[in-house]
Amino acid sequence: MTKNSFFNEQKEQSLIKARIVEKYFWAWAKVIISKVKGSSSVQKIVYVDLFAGAGRYKDGSK
């Protein structure tokens, strides 16, 4: 696999990762929000996936 071919189509491991994030994101967010609620210095929470790409593969899958 060349560096540029990674985003041609979604591989099984990427699909599994997306499903895990999709399934558990709101549970994680609720815990984090409850921890920062009432803090005047925290206005929002942010989830950053440093291994994510542009959002779509060349074959059209998200």
XYZ file of N, CA, C and O in Angstrom:
248
model
N 0.846 -1.168 0.000
C 0.000 0.000 0.000
C 0.897 1.239 0.000
O 1.749 1.378 0.848
N 0.678 2.096 -0.929
C 1.441 3.337 -0.964
C 0.788 4.347 -0.036
O -0.380 4.212 0.334
N 1.524 5.362 0.313
C 1.022 6.389 1.219
C -0.265 7.019 0.686
O -1.197 7.266 1.427
N -0.344 7.259 -0.597
C -1.500 7.922 -1.182
C -2.695 7.003 -1.408
O -3.785 7.482 -1.660
N -2.516 5.705 -1.328
C -3.629 4.790 -1.585
C -4.443 4.473 -0.338
O -5.491 3.832 -0.441
N -4.022 4.933 0.822
C -4.711 4.606 2.073
C -6.175 5.024 2.037
O -7.052 4.317 2.515
N -6.473 6.180 1.466
C -7.841 6.704 1.483
C -8.652 6.328 0.252
O -9.695 6.903 -0.008
N -8.192 5.357 -0.530
C -8.965 4.912 -1.685
C -10.239 4.199 -1.260
O -11.303 4.419 -1.827
N -10.141 3.309 -0.291
C -11.307 2.606 0.213
C -11.111 2.288 1.690
O -9.998 2.150 2.168
N -12.228 2.191 2.403
C -12.172 1.931 3.835
C -11.808 0.481 4.096
O -12.398 -0.436 3.524
N -10.843 0.272 4.951
C -10.429 -1.069 5.351
C -11.241 -1.500 6.578
O -11.851 -0.684 7.263
N -11.219 -2.790 6.864
C -12.012 -3.323 7.971
C -11.644 -2.661 9.306
O -12.525 -2.308 10.092
N -10.354 -2.457 9.556
C -9.954 -1.874 10.839
C -10.445 -0.433 10.988
O -10.786 0.004 12.084
N -10.532 0.293 9.887
C -11.057 1.660 9.947
C -12.554 1.654 10.213
O -13.069 2.501 10.948
N -13.254 0.708 9.635
C -14.686 0.573 9.879
C -14.948 0.231 11.342
O -15.838 0.807 11.974
N -14.163 -0.676 11.897
C -14.315 -1.058 13.301
C -14.057 0.139 14.204
O -14.811 0.400 15.141
N -13.016 0.891 13.923
C -12.707 2.087 14.716
C -13.864 3.079 14.654
O -14.277 3.627 15.686
N -14.407 3.308 13.467
C -15.522 4.244 13.312
C -16.736 3.781 14.110
O -17.429 4.594 14.742
N -17.000 2.497 14.105
C -18.141 1.949 14.859
C -17.935 2.126 16.374
O -18.876 2.424 17.098
N -16.719 1.913 16.848
C -16.431 2.086 18.272
C -16.645 3.538 18.676
O -17.298 3.831 19.690
N -16.114 4.465 17.896
C -16.287 5.895 18.200
C -17.768 6.250 18.168
O -18.280 6.926 19.069
N -18.472 5.787 17.148
C -19.896 6.073 17.006
C -20.691 5.542 18.199
O -21.577 6.218 18.730
N -20.350 4.352 18.645
C -21.098 3.709 19.725
C -20.858 4.355 21.090
O -21.774 4.484 21.898
N -19.622 4.781 21.354
C -19.269 5.233 22.695
C -19.072 6.734 22.848
O -18.855 7.212 23.953
N -19.158 7.507 21.757
C -18.868 8.938 21.850
C -19.761 9.656 22.860
O -19.279 10.400 23.703
N -21.077 9.459 22.764
C -21.971 10.206 23.654
C -21.813 9.789 25.112
O -21.941 10.628 26.011
N -21.516 8.541 25.379
C -21.256 8.112 26.763
C -20.020 8.835 27.292
O -20.005 9.340 28.421
N -18.968 8.903 26.470
C -17.734 9.624 26.843
C -18.034 11.094 27.055
O -17.611 11.695 28.051
N -18.773 11.692 26.128
C -19.073 13.125 26.203
C -19.868 13.460 27.467
O -19.587 14.463 28.129
N -20.828 12.624 27.826
C -21.626 12.882 29.029
C -20.757 12.859 30.276
O -20.950 13.675 31.188
N -19.818 11.938 30.346
C -18.905 11.874 31.497
C -18.045 13.132 31.553
O -17.924 13.767 32.606
N -17.475 13.521 30.435
C -16.607 14.697 30.393
C -17.402 15.954 30.729
O -16.954 16.790 31.519
N -18.593 16.092 30.156
C -19.422 17.274 30.415
C -19.769 17.361 31.894
O -19.725 18.440 32.488
N -20.094 16.232 32.517
C -20.443 16.254 33.946
C -19.242 16.664 34.798
O -19.413 17.269 35.858
N -18.045 16.364 34.342
C -16.842 16.717 35.096
C -16.511 18.205 34.979
O -15.946 18.783 35.894
N -16.834 18.816 33.854
C -16.477 20.222 33.655
C -17.643 21.174 33.897
O -17.462 22.385 33.894
N -18.825 20.630 34.122
C -20.010 21.462 34.366
C -19.775 22.347 35.585
O -19.284 21.897 36.604
N -20.106 23.590 35.447
C -19.922 24.521 36.543
C -18.565 25.203 36.540
O -18.327 26.139 37.274
N -17.665 24.740 35.719
C -16.359 25.379 35.599
C -16.495 26.591 34.692
O -16.900 26.482 33.549
N -16.157 27.744 35.212
C -16.299 28.964 34.415
C -15.248 29.063 33.315
O -15.419 29.810 32.365
N -14.177 28.284 33.408
C -13.117 28.381 32.408
C -13.326 27.437 31.220
O -12.679 27.576 30.195
N -14.242 26.474 31.355
C -14.465 25.508 30.278
C -15.777 25.841 29.577
O -16.841 25.818 30.177
N -15.696 26.170 28.289
C -16.876 26.538 27.519
C -17.404 25.390 26.651
O -18.568 25.349 26.329
N -16.507 24.502 26.216
C -16.917 23.397 25.366
C -15.904 22.271 25.474
O -14.793 22.465 25.945
N -16.335 21.085 25.073
C -15.418 19.957 25.002
C -15.122 19.688 23.529
O -15.904 20.051 22.657
N -14.005 19.047 23.273
C -13.592 18.780 21.904
C -13.069 17.355 21.805
O -12.326 16.900 22.673
N -13.474 16.662 20.749
C -12.944 15.338 20.437
C -12.094 15.493 19.181
O -12.584 15.987 18.166
N -10.855 15.082 19.250
C -9.958 15.182 18.105
C -9.412 13.796 17.789
O -8.856 13.133 18.658
N -9.588 13.374 16.559
C -9.037 12.106 16.102
C -7.819 12.433 15.244
O -7.950 12.843 14.093
N -6.643 12.270 15.809
C -5.420 12.642 15.108
C -5.069 11.686 13.975
O -4.166 11.964 13.184
N -5.806 10.585 13.874
C -5.550 9.623 12.805
C -6.661 9.618 11.764
O -6.758 8.718 10.946
N -7.517 10.628 11.797
C -8.615 10.707 10.837
C -8.151 11.388 9.560
O -7.232 12.192 9.557
N -8.819 11.077 8.506
C -8.510 11.697 7.216
C -9.495 12.796 6.899
O -10.056 13.440 7.779
N -9.744 12.976 5.632
C -10.590 14.072 5.158
C -12.080 13.853 5.409
O -12.865 14.778 5.256
N -12.487 12.674 5.762
C -13.891 12.412 6.058
C -14.567 11.466 5.085
O -15.590 10.889 5.387
N -14.006 11.297 3.908
C -14.543 10.360 2.922
C -13.405 9.663 2.200
O -12.367 10.249 1.959
N -13.656 8.416 1.876
C -12.702 7.666 1.061
C -13.026 7.938 -0.411
O -14.121 8.401 -0.740
N -12.101 7.639 -1.266
C -12.317 7.881 -2.696
C -13.475 7.061 -3.246
O -14.096 7.437 -4.237
N -13.802 5.931 -2.586
C -14.927 5.123 -3.060
C -16.268 5.673 -2.574
O -17.315 5.115 -2.853
N -16.244 6.779 -1.832
C -17.466 7.441 -1.363
C -17.877 7.121 0.051
O -18.739 7.798 0.614
N -17.312 6.089 0.661
C -17.687 5.762 2.039
C -17.162 6.809 3.005
O -16.116 7.407 2.782
N -17.944 7.029 4.067
C -17.573 8.049 5.065
C -16.431 7.562 5.927
O -16.281 6.408 6.184
